[in-house]
PDB file of C-alpha atoms in Angstrom:
ATOM      1  CA  MET V 670       3.030  28.355 -11.834  1.00  0.00           C
ATOM      2  CA  SER V 671       1.191  25.812 -13.950  1.00  0.00           C
ATOM      3  CA  GLU V 672       3.645  25.602 -16.836  1.00  0.00           C
ATOM      4  CA  PHE V 673       6.862  23.660 -17.211  1.00  0.00           C
ATOM      5  CA  ARG V 674       9.232  23.015 -20.094  1.00  0.00           C
ATOM      6  CA  PRO V 675      10.510  19.429 -20.223  1.00  0.00           C
ATOM      7  CA  GLY V 676      13.351  20.464 -22.524  1.00  0.00           C
ATOM      8  CA  ARG V 677      14.986  22.330 -19.653  1.00  0.00           C
ATOM      9  CA  PHE V 678      15.228  19.249 -17.479  1.00  0.00           C
ATOM     10  CA  GLU V 679      17.186  16.032 -17.352  1.00  0.00           C
ATOM     11  CA  ILE V 680      15.099  13.178 -18.676  1.00  0.00           C
ATOM     12  CA  LEU V 681      16.489  10.769 -16.079  1.00  0.00           C
ATOM     13  CA  PRO V 682      17.737  12.664 -13.007  1.00  0.00           C
ATOM     14  CA  THR V 683      20.157  11.103 -10.529  1.00  0.00           C
ATOM     15  CA  VAL V 684      17.789  10.064  -7.734  1.00  0.00           C
ATOM     16  CA  ILE V 685      15.131   8.779 -10.141  1.00  0.00           C
ATOM     17  CA  LYS V 686      17.725   6.697 -11.973  1.00  0.00           C
ATOM     18  CA  ASN V 687      19.052   5.160  -8.773  1.00  0.00           C
ATOM     19  CA  LEU V 688      15.567   4.450  -7.429  1.00  0.00           C
ATOM     20  CA  LEU V 689      14.673   2.658 -10.668  1.00  0.00           C
ATOM     21  CA  ILE V 690      17.822   0.541 -10.463  1.00  0.00           C
ATOM     22  CA  ILE V 691      17.386  -0.317  -6.777  1.00  0.00           C
ATOM     23  CA  ASN V 692      13.722  -1.273  -7.161  1.00  0.00           C
ATOM     24  CA  ALA V 693      14.489  -3.434 -10.199  1.00  0.00           C
ATOM     25  CA  LEU V 694      17.332  -5.245  -8.422  1.00  0.00           C
ATOM     26  CA  VAL V 695      15.250  -5.833  -5.302  1.00  0.00           C
ATOM     27  CA  PHE V 696      12.394  -7.241  -7.378  1.00  0.00           C
ATOM     28  CA  LEU V 697      14.849  -9.560  -9.110  1.00  0.00           C
ATOM     29  CA  ALA V 698      16.047 -10.752  -5.709  1.00  0.00           C
ATOM     30  CA  GLN V 699      12.451 -11.268  -4.563  1.00  0.00           C
ATOM     31  CA  SER V 700      11.722 -13.334  -7.658  1.00  0.00           C
ATOM     32  CA  THR V 701      14.794 -15.553  -7.365  1.00  0.00           C
ATOM     33  CA  ILE V 702      16.709 -15.961  -4.112  1.00  0.00           C
ATOM     34  CA  GLY V 703      13.762 -14.735  -2.045  1.00  0.00           C
ATOM     35  CA  LYS V 704      11.710 -17.823  -2.852  1.00  0.00           C
ATOM     36  CA  GLY V 705      13.976 -20.106  -0.863  1.00  0.00           C
ATOM     37  CA  THR V 706      13.070 -23.773  -0.812  1.00  0.00           C
ATOM     38  CA  GLY V 707       9.455 -23.409   0.260  1.00  0.00           C
ATOM     39  CA  GLU V 708       6.437 -21.255  -0.482  1.00  0.00           C
ATOM     40  CA  GLU V 709       7.472 -18.490   1.936  1.00  0.00           C
ATOM     41  CA  ASN V 710       9.481 -15.611   0.514  1.00  0.00           C
ATOM     42  CA  VAL V 711      12.500 -15.150   2.759  1.00  0.00           C
ATOM     43  CA  ILE V 712      13.082 -11.574   1.630  1.00  0.00           C
ATOM     44  CA  ASP V 713       9.436 -10.684   2.254  1.00  0.00           C
ATOM     45  CA  ASN V 714       9.604 -12.060   5.788  1.00  0.00           C
ATOM     46  CA  ILE V 715      12.624  -9.911   6.603  1.00  0.00           C
ATOM     47  CA  PHE V 716      12.121  -6.714   4.614  1.00  0.00           C
ATOM     48  CA  ALA V 717       8.404  -6.383   3.752  1.00  0.00           C
ATOM     49  CA  LEU V 718       6.281  -4.306   6.118  1.00  0.00           C
ATOM     50  CA  HIS V 719       4.417  -6.295   8.763  1.00  0.00           C
ATOM     51  CA  TYR V 720       1.805  -5.150  11.237  1.00  0.00           C
ATOM     52  CA  TRP V 721       3.563  -3.992  14.407  1.00  0.00           C
ATOM     53  CA  GLY V 722       1.721  -6.660  16.422  1.00  0.00           C
ATOM     54  CA  SER V 723       3.218  -9.437  14.301  1.00  0.00           C
ATOM     55  CA  ASP V 724       6.216 -11.416  15.515  1.00  0.00           C
ATOM     56  CA  LEU V 725       7.769 -10.717  12.104  1.00  0.00           C
ATOM     57  CA  PHE V 726       7.668  -6.923  12.439  1.00  0.00           C
ATOM     58  CA  ARG V 727      10.979  -5.057  12.531  1.00  0.00           C
ATOM     59  CA  PRO V 728      11.367  -1.233  12.517  1.00  0.00           C
ATOM     60  CA  HIS V 729      13.586  -1.258   9.419  1.00  0.00           C
ATOM     61  CA  GLN V 730      10.636  -2.591   7.395  1.00  0.00           C
ATOM     62  CA  LEU V 731       9.107   0.898   7.425  1.00  0.00           C
ATOM     63  CA  VAL V 732      11.872   1.835   4.970  1.00  0.00           C
ATOM     64  CA  THR V 733      12.770  -1.395   3.185  1.00  0.00           C
ATOM     65  CA  HIS V 734       9.232  -2.206   2.032  1.00  0.00           C
ATOM     66  CA  LEU V 735       9.319   0.936  -0.133  1.00  0.00           C
ATOM     67  CA  PHE V 736      11.757  -0.783  -2.499  1.00  0.00           C
ATOM     68  CA  MET V 737       9.801  -4.039  -2.855  1.00  0.00           C
ATOM     69  CA  HIS V 738       6.890  -4.987  -5.109  1.00  0.00           C
ATOM     70  CA  GLY V 739       4.389  -7.804  -5.378  1.00  0.00           C
ATOM     71  CA  SER V 740       4.446  -8.333  -9.145  1.00  0.00           C
ATOM     72  CA  PHE V 741       6.037  -7.029 -12.319  1.00  0.00           C
ATOM     73  CA  GLY V 742       2.897  -5.017 -13.080  1.00  0.00           C
ATOM     74  CA  HIS V 743       3.070  -3.449  -9.621  1.00  0.00           C
ATOM     75  CA  LEU V 744       6.735  -2.588 -10.160  1.00  0.00           C
ATOM     76  CA  PHE V 745       6.216  -1.202 -13.663  1.00  0.00           C
ATOM     77  CA  SER V 746       3.269   1.032 -12.775  1.00  0.00           C
ATOM     78  CA  ASN V 747       5.063   2.517  -9.772  1.00  0.00           C
ATOM     79  CA  MET V 748       8.353   3.042 -11.579  1.00  0.00           C
ATOM     80  CA  PHE V 749       6.685   4.572 -14.623  1.00  0.00           C
ATOM     81  CA  SER V 750       4.782   6.999 -12.389  1.00  0.00           C
ATOM     82  CA  LEU V 751       7.951   7.709 -10.415  1.00  0.00           C
ATOM     83  CA  TRP V 752       9.748   8.692 -13.609  1.00  0.00           C
ATOM     84  CA  MET V 753       6.803  10.518 -15.174  1.00  0.00           C
ATOM     85  CA  PHE V 754       6.038  12.798 -12.221  1.00  0.00           C
ATOM     86  CA  GLY V 755       9.178  12.541 -10.126  1.00  0.00           C
ATOM     87  CA  SER V 756      11.673  13.560 -12.799  1.00  0.00           C
ATOM     88  CA  ILE V 757      10.023  16.960 -13.118  1.00  0.00           C
ATOM     89  CA  LEU V 758      10.020  17.490  -9.366  1.00  0.00           C
ATOM     90  CA  GLU V 759      13.636  16.409  -8.946  1.00  0.00           C
ATOM     91  CA  ASN V 760      14.743  18.863 -11.610  1.00  0.00           C
ATOM     92  CA  ILE V 761      12.902  21.631  -9.781  1.00  0.00           C
ATOM     93  CA  TRP V 762      13.982  20.798  -6.226  1.00  0.00           C
ATOM     94  CA  GLY V 763      17.317  19.113  -6.777  1.00  0.00           C
ATOM     95  CA  PRO V 764      18.279  15.570  -5.737  1.00  0.00           C
ATOM     96  CA  LYS V 765      18.576  16.145  -1.978  1.00  0.00           C
ATOM     97  CA  ARG V 766      15.213  17.813  -1.482  1.00  0.00           C
ATOM     98  CA  PHE V 767      13.506  15.378  -3.847  1.00  0.00           C
ATOM     99  CA  LEU V 768      14.854  12.345  -1.978  1.00  0.00           C
ATOM    100  CA  ILE V 769      13.734  13.821   1.343  1.00  0.00           C
ATOM    101  CA  PHE V 770      10.269  14.430  -0.092  1.00  0.00           C
ATOM    102  CA  TYR V 771      10.047  10.919  -1.532  1.00  0.00           C
ATOM    103  CA  MET V 772      11.083   9.230   1.705  1.00  0.00           C
ATOM    104  CA  VAL V 773       8.857  11.408   3.913  1.00  0.00           C
ATOM    105  CA  CYS V 774       5.828  10.571   1.750  1.00  0.00           C
ATOM    106  CA  GLY V 775       6.723   6.885   1.809  1.00  0.00           C
ATOM    107  CA  LEU V 776       7.229   6.778   5.570  1.00  0.00           C
ATOM    108  CA  GLY V 777       4.092   8.837   6.160  1.00  0.00           C
ATOM    109  CA  ALA V 778       2.106   6.441   4.007  1.00  0.00           C
ATOM    110  CA  ALA V 779       3.495   3.494   5.989  1.00  0.00           C
ATOM    111  CA  LEU V 780       2.517   5.087   9.304  1.00  0.00           C
ATOM    112  CA  CYS V 781      -1.018   5.762   8.085  1.00  0.00           C
ATOM    113  CA  HIS V 782      -1.279   2.204   6.806  1.00  0.00           C
ATOM    114  CA  MET V 783      -0.015   0.913  10.145  1.00  0.00           C
ATOM    115  CA  GLY V 784      -2.802   2.822  11.860  1.00  0.00           C
ATOM    116  CA  VAL V 785      -5.376   1.163   9.599  1.00  0.00           C
ATOM    117  CA  LEU V 786      -3.806  -2.254  10.197  1.00  0.00           C
ATOM    118  CA  THR V 787      -4.025  -1.679  13.940  1.00  0.00           C
ATOM    119  CA  TRP V 788      -7.735  -0.928  13.748  1.00  0.00           C
ATOM    120  CA  GLU V 789      -8.403  -3.914  11.476  1.00  0.00           C
ATOM    121  CA  ASN V 790      -6.429  -6.374  13.607  1.00  0.00           C
ATOM    122  CA  VAL V 791      -7.960  -5.178  16.869  1.00  0.00           C
ATOM    123  CA  ARG V 792     -11.450  -5.519  15.414  1.00  0.00           C
ATOM    124  CA  LEU V 793     -10.682  -8.968  13.982  1.00  0.00           C
ATOM    125  CA  ALA V 794      -9.233 -10.147  17.305  1.00  0.00           C
ATOM    126  CA  HIS V 795     -12.385  -8.983  19.093  1.00  0.00           C
ATOM    127  CA  ASP V 796     -14.724 -10.688  16.618  1.00  0.00           C
ATOM    128  CA  ALA V 797     -12.655 -13.880  16.640  1.00  0.00           C
ATOM    129  CA  LYS V 798     -12.616 -13.965  20.436  1.00  0.00           C
ATOM    130  CA  GLU V 799     -16.395 -13.682  20.423  1.00  0.00           C
ATOM    131  CA  PHE V 800     -16.670 -16.649  18.060  1.00  0.00           C
ATOM    132  CA  LEU V 801     -14.182 -18.764  20.009  1.00  0.00           C
ATOM    133  CA  SER V 802     -16.163 -18.101  23.187  1.00  0.00           C
ATOM    134  CA  HIS V 803     -19.534 -18.589  21.506  1.00  0.00           C
ATOM    135  CA  PRO V 804     -19.045 -20.649  18.301  1.00  0.00           C
ATOM    136  CA  THR V 805     -22.473 -20.022  16.839  1.00  0.00           C
ATOM    137  CA  VAL V 806     -23.484 -19.814  13.205  1.00  0.00           C
ATOM    138  CA  GLU V 807     -24.362 -16.138  13.704  1.00  0.00           C
ATOM    139  CA  ASN V 808     -20.885 -15.269  14.977  1.00  0.00           C
ATOM    140  CA  PHE V 809     -19.265 -17.200  12.139  1.00  0.00           C
ATOM    141  CA  ARG V 810     -21.424 -15.372   9.617  1.00  0.00           C
ATOM    142  CA  LEU V 811     -20.290 -12.088  11.143  1.00  0.00           C
ATOM    143  CA  LEU V 812     -16.669 -13.026  10.513  1.00  0.00           C
ATOM    144  CA  ASP V 813     -17.486 -14.460   7.099  1.00  0.00           C
ATOM    145  CA  GLY V 814     -19.235 -11.287   6.001  1.00  0.00           C
ATOM    146  CA  ARG V 815     -16.813  -8.781   7.509  1.00  0.00           C
ATOM    147  CA  TYR V 816     -13.539 -10.407   6.462  1.00  0.00           C
ATOM    148  CA  ASP V 817     -12.320 -12.194   3.367  1.00  0.00           C
ATOM    149  CA  LEU V 818     -12.123 -15.673   4.873  1.00  0.00           C
ATOM    150  CA  ASP V 819     -11.443 -17.163   1.443  1.00  0.00           C
ATOM    151  CA  SER V 820      -8.304 -15.060   0.941  1.00  0.00           C
ATOM    152  CA  GLY V 821      -4.861 -16.485   0.259  1.00  0.00           C
ATOM    153  CA  SER V 822      -4.537 -20.181   1.026  1.00  0.00           C
ATOM    154  CA  PHE V 823      -7.675 -20.200   3.161  1.00  0.00           C
ATOM    155  CA  ARG V 824     -10.673 -21.992   1.690  1.00  0.00           C
ATOM    156  CA  VAL V 825     -13.789 -21.982   3.811  1.00  0.00           C
ATOM    157  CA  GLU V 826     -16.468 -23.386   1.492  1.00  0.00           C
ATOM    158  CA  GLY V 827     -16.502 -26.892   2.985  1.00  0.00           C
ATOM    159  CA  LEU V 828     -16.302 -25.671   6.566  1.00  0.00           C
ATOM    160  CA  ARG V 829     -19.028 -23.125   5.922  1.00  0.00           C
ATOM    161  CA  TYR V 830     -21.347 -25.816   4.546  1.00  0.00           C
ATOM    162  CA  GLN V 831     -20.658 -28.191   7.456  1.00  0.00           C
ATOM    163  CA  LEU V 832     -21.139 -25.533  10.122  1.00  0.00           C
ATOM    164  CA  TYR V 833     -24.367 -24.261   8.605  1.00  0.00           C
ATOM    165  CA  SER V 834     -25.690 -27.819   8.147  1.00  0.00           C
ATOM    166  CA  THR V 835     -24.624 -29.283  11.502  1.00  0.00           C
ATOM    167  CA  PRO V 836     -23.987 -26.332  13.843  1.00  0.00           C
ATOM    168  CA  ASN V 837     -23.951 -28.522  16.963  1.00  0.00           C
ATOM    169  CA  ASP V 838     -21.436 -31.104  15.743  1.00  0.00           C
ATOM    170  CA  PRO V 839     -18.441 -30.860  18.153  1.00  0.00           C
ATOM    171  CA  ASN V 840     -15.967 -31.906  15.444  1.00  0.00           C
ATOM    172  CA  VAL V 841     -17.211 -29.203  13.087  1.00  0.00           C
ATOM    173  CA  ILE V 842     -17.099 -26.621  15.865  1.00  0.00           C
ATOM    174  CA  TYR V 843     -13.529 -27.642  16.688  1.00  0.00           C
ATOM    175  CA  ASP V 844     -12.483 -27.342  13.031  1.00  0.00           C
ATOM    176  CA  ALA V 845     -14.116 -23.912  12.838  1.00  0.00           C
ATOM    177  CA  LYS V 846     -12.258 -22.721  15.927  1.00  0.00           C
ATOM    178  CA  VAL V 847      -8.937 -23.941  14.553  1.00  0.00           C
ATOM    179  CA  PHE V 848      -9.648 -22.271  11.221  1.00  0.00           C
ATOM    180  CA  ILE V 849     -10.494 -18.900  12.782  1.00  0.00           C
ATOM    181  CA  SER V 850      -7.411 -19.008  15.023  1.00  0.00           C
ATOM    182  CA  GLN V 851      -5.193 -19.706  12.019  1.00  0.00           C
ATOM    183  CA  PHE V 852      -6.881 -16.963  10.013  1.00  0.00           C
ATOM    184  CA  VAL V 853      -6.265 -14.381  12.751  1.00  0.00           C
ATOM    185  CA  GLN V 854      -2.587 -15.335  12.882  1.00  0.00           C
ATOM    186  CA  ALA V 855      -2.208 -15.176   9.098  1.00  0.00           C
ATOM    187  CA  TYR V 856      -4.020 -11.822   8.977  1.00  0.00           C
ATOM    188  CA  ARG V 857      -1.618 -10.457  11.591  1.00  0.00           C
ATOM    189  CA  ASN V 858       1.352 -11.581   9.483  1.00  0.00           C
ATOM    190  CA  THR V 859       0.114 -10.094   6.197  1.00  0.00           C
ATOM    191  CA  VAL V 860       2.876  -8.215   4.368  1.00  0.00           C
ATOM    192  CA  THR V 861       2.767  -4.848   2.618  1.00  0.00           C
ATOM    193  CA  VAL V 862       5.184  -3.924  -0.163  1.00  0.00           C
ATOM    194  CA  GLY V 863       5.534  -1.164  -2.707  1.00  0.00           C
ATOM    195  CA  ALA V 864       6.439   2.463  -3.295  1.00  0.00           C
ATOM    196  CA  SER V 865       2.844   3.435  -4.053  1.00  0.00           C
ATOM    197  CA  GLY V 866       2.495   5.722  -1.031  1.00  0.00           C
ATOM    198  CA  ALA V 867       5.603   7.688  -1.998  1.00  0.00           C
ATOM    199  CA  VAL V 868       4.526   7.767  -5.646  1.00  0.00           C
ATOM    200  CA  PHE V 869       1.089   9.086  -4.700  1.00  0.00           C
ATOM    201  CA  GLY V 870       2.877  11.836  -2.808  1.00  0.00           C
ATOM    202  CA  LEU V 871       4.731  12.750  -6.008  1.00  0.00           C
ATOM    203  CA  LEU V 872       1.515  12.625  -8.013  1.00  0.00           C
ATOM    204  CA  PHE V 873      -0.182  15.014  -5.605  1.00  0.00           C
ATOM    205  CA  ALA V 874       2.827  17.352  -5.635  1.00  0.00           C
ATOM    206  CA  PHE V 875       2.731  17.463  -9.428  1.00  0.00           C
ATOM    207  CA  GLY V 876      -0.974  18.295  -9.416  1.00  0.00           C
ATOM    208  CA  TYR V 877      -0.423  20.891  -6.687  1.00  0.00           C
ATOM    209  CA  LEU V 878       2.409  22.666  -8.523  1.00  0.00           C
ATOM    210  CA  PHE V 879       1.111  22.227 -12.064  1.00  0.00           C
ATOM    211  CA  PRO V 880      -2.692  22.090 -11.694  1.00  0.00           C
ATOM    212  CA  ASN V 881      -3.480  23.065 -15.269  1.00  0.00           C
ATOM    213  CA  SER V 882      -0.888  20.904 -17.004  1.00  0.00           C
ATOM    214  CA  LEU V 883      -2.424  18.379 -19.358  1.00  0.00           C
ATOM    215  CA  LEU V 884      -2.030  14.659 -18.826  1.00  0.00           C
ATOM    216  CA  TYR V 885      -2.979  12.269 -21.597  1.00  0.00           C
ATOM    217  CA  LEU V 886      -4.892   9.213 -20.431  1.00  0.00           C
ATOM    218  CA  TYR V 887      -4.012   6.231 -22.598  1.00  0.00           C
ATOM    219  CA  PHE V 888      -2.023   8.757 -24.680  1.00  0.00           C
ATOM    220  CA  PHE V 889      -5.187  10.129 -26.288  1.00  0.00           C
ATOM    221  CA  PHE V 890      -7.501  11.829 -23.785  1.00  0.00           C
ATOM    222  CA  PRO V 891      -6.257  15.111 -22.287  1.00  0.00           C
ATOM    223  CA  ILE V 892      -7.170  15.970 -18.698  1.00  0.00           C
ATOM    224  CA  LYS V 893      -5.835  18.671 -16.410  1.00  0.00           C
ATOM    225  CA  ALA V 894      -3.609  17.423 -13.624  1.00  0.00           C
ATOM    226  CA  LYS V 895      -5.795  18.896 -10.874  1.00  0.00           C
ATOM    227  CA  TYR V 896      -8.842  16.959 -12.098  1.00  0.00           C
ATOM    228  CA  PHE V 897      -6.911  13.729 -12.557  1.00  0.00           C
ATOM    229  CA  VAL V 898      -5.340  13.934  -9.095  1.00  0.00           C
ATOM    230  CA  GLY V 899      -8.624  14.949  -7.474  1.00  0.00           C
ATOM    231  CA  ALA V 900     -10.515  12.083  -9.093  1.00  0.00           C
ATOM    232  CA  TYR V 901      -7.803   9.617  -8.112  1.00  0.00           C
ATOM    233  CA  ILE V 902      -7.906  10.735  -4.473  1.00  0.00           C
ATOM    234  CA  ILE V 903     -11.695  10.400  -4.373  1.00  0.00           C
ATOM    235  CA  PHE V 904     -11.445   6.915  -5.878  1.00  0.00           C
ATOM    236  CA  GLU V 905      -8.841   5.845  -3.310  1.00  0.00           C
ATOM    237  CA  LEU V 906     -10.959   7.193  -0.460  1.00  0.00           C
ATOM    238  CA  PHE V 907     -14.068   5.409  -1.737  1.00  0.00           C
ATOM    239  CA  ALA V 908     -12.196   2.136  -2.303  1.00  0.00           C
ATOM    240  CA  GLY V 909     -10.589   2.330   1.130  1.00  0.00           C
ATOM    241  CA  ILE V 910     -13.898   2.908   2.901  1.00  0.00           C
ATOM    242  CA  GLN V 911     -15.656   0.223   0.872  1.00  0.00           C
ATOM    243  CA  ASN V 912     -12.889  -2.298   1.682  1.00  0.00           C
ATOM    244  CA  SER V 913     -14.169  -4.888  -0.787  1.00  0.00           C
ATOM    245  CA  ALA V 914     -13.398  -8.562  -0.196  1.00  0.00           C
ATOM    246  CA  GLY V 915     -10.302  -9.611  -2.091  1.00  0.00           C
ATOM    247  CA  ASP V 916      -9.007  -6.051  -2.472  1.00  0.00           C
ATOM    248  CA  ASN V 917      -5.368  -6.256  -1.390  1.00  0.00           C
ATOM    249  CA  VAL V 918      -4.515  -2.637  -2.243  1.00  0.00           C
ATOM    250  CA  ALA V 919      -3.450  -0.405   0.665  1.00  0.00           C
ATOM    251  CA  HIS V 920      -5.683   2.528  -0.269  1.00  0.00           C
ATOM    252  CA  PHE V 921      -5.140   4.432   2.973  1.00  0.00           C
ATOM    253  CA  ALA V 922      -1.382   4.154   2.487  1.00  0.00           C
ATOM    254  CA  HIS V 923      -1.875   5.965  -0.820  1.00  0.00           C
ATOM    255  CA  LEU V 924      -3.929   8.619   0.929  1.00  0.00           C
ATOM    256  CA  GLY V 925      -1.264   8.831   3.629  1.00  0.00           C
ATOM    257  CA  GLY V 926       1.292   9.642   0.951  1.00  0.00           C
ATOM    258  CA  VAL V 927      -0.999  12.403  -0.299  1.00  0.00           C
ATOM    259  CA  LEU V 928      -1.476  13.780   3.220  1.00  0.00           C
ATOM    260  CA  PHE V 929       2.236  13.975   3.994  1.00  0.00           C
ATOM    261  CA  SER V 930       2.893  15.396   0.537  1.00  0.00           C
ATOM    262  CA  TYR V 931       0.451  18.218   1.223  1.00  0.00           C
ATOM    263  CA  ILE V 932       1.920  18.912   4.670  1.00  0.00           C
ATOM    264  CA  LEU V 933       5.491  19.028   3.367  1.00  0.00           C
ATOM    265  CA  LEU V 934       4.541  21.226   0.419  1.00  0.00           C
ATOM    266  CA  LYS V 935       2.831  23.711   2.722  1.00  0.00           C
ATOM    267  CA  VAL V 936       5.790  23.763   5.125  1.00  0.00           C
ATOM    268  CA  TRP V 937       8.300  24.270   2.343  1.00  0.00           C
ATOM    269  CA  SER V 938       6.276  26.958   0.602  1.00  0.00           C
ATOM    270  CA  LYS V 939       5.882  28.850   3.881  1.00  0.00           C
ATOM    271  CA  ASN V 940       9.475  28.591   5.091  1.00  0.00           C
ATOM    272  CA  ASN V 941      11.341  28.913   1.819  1.00  0.00           C
ATOM    273  CA  ARG V 942       8.995  30.332  -0.770  1.00  0.00           C
ATOM    274  CA  ARG V 943      11.822  31.764  -2.867  1.00  0.00           C
ATOM    275  CA  HIS V 944      13.405  28.379  -3.574  1.00  0.00           C
ATOM    276  CA  PHE V 945      10.297  26.239  -3.321  1.00  0.00           C
ATOM    277  CA  TYR V 946       9.395  26.626  -6.970  1.00  0.00           C
TER     278      TYR V 946
END
C-alpha cells in the first residue's frame, strides 16, 4: 500500500493540467484587468472569498476563490504541490473521482475558514463596541494587543501615541473611534484566496495512502511522507492557535482541507474498498 511506480502514470493528467491552466489564467487576470483604475482589485471583490457578514459576500465565492492567488509565489507553491501529489492520486482514482475529491477538500476548507472568520469577527465587534462605548486607554490596548491594528493600510502609531499621552482629549478620542470603526469594517471585508485548502487535502491523502514513501526536502533530505504530513499538520495547528500579528495565512482552512480529506478517504475506503486503491 505504501509503494507506487511513477512510470505507470501520466506525468500530467487531464484534471491537473486543466487546473494548472485555469489557475494561471485567473492569476493573469488578477494581475492585469483586475486592478482596474484604483487600488481595489475588481476581480477580488467579485470572486475572492469574503466573510459571510460582509456586504461583498456572494455564495459563488466559496468555489471561485479556489482558483485565485495572492502572489506568484503563492500560485507557484500551490500548483507545484498540486502536480507533485495530485498527479499520483488522479492516476489512481481517475479524473472524475479526483476532481470530486479536490473540490470537496477545497469547499470543506472554505467552510472551516468561514467558521473561524465568524468567531474572529464576532469577537472583534464585541471588543470594538466596548471601546466605542467606553473609549479608555485600557480598552484600546485590548484591541491593539489582540488584533493587528497596523495591518494593511492602517497605521496606528501616531494615534496610539496621542491617545496614550492625552487620553482625555475629545479630538483624539473621536479620531480613535473613527479609526476603530473603519478597522472593523475593513476586517469584515478581508478577502481569502487560494487553493491551499484543497492542496492540503491532497497532501494528506498522499501521506495516508503512501505513508512510507520518501519525499526529498530541498531535493536532498529524505523523509517519509507520514512524518512530513504529520509535522506539517502540527505546524499548521500551532500557527493557527498562535495567530501571530501580521500572519495572513488561513491555517484553519488548511486544517479544514485535511479534515475533509480524511472523512472522504474513510467513506470511500469503507464503501468501495475494491476500487479505492
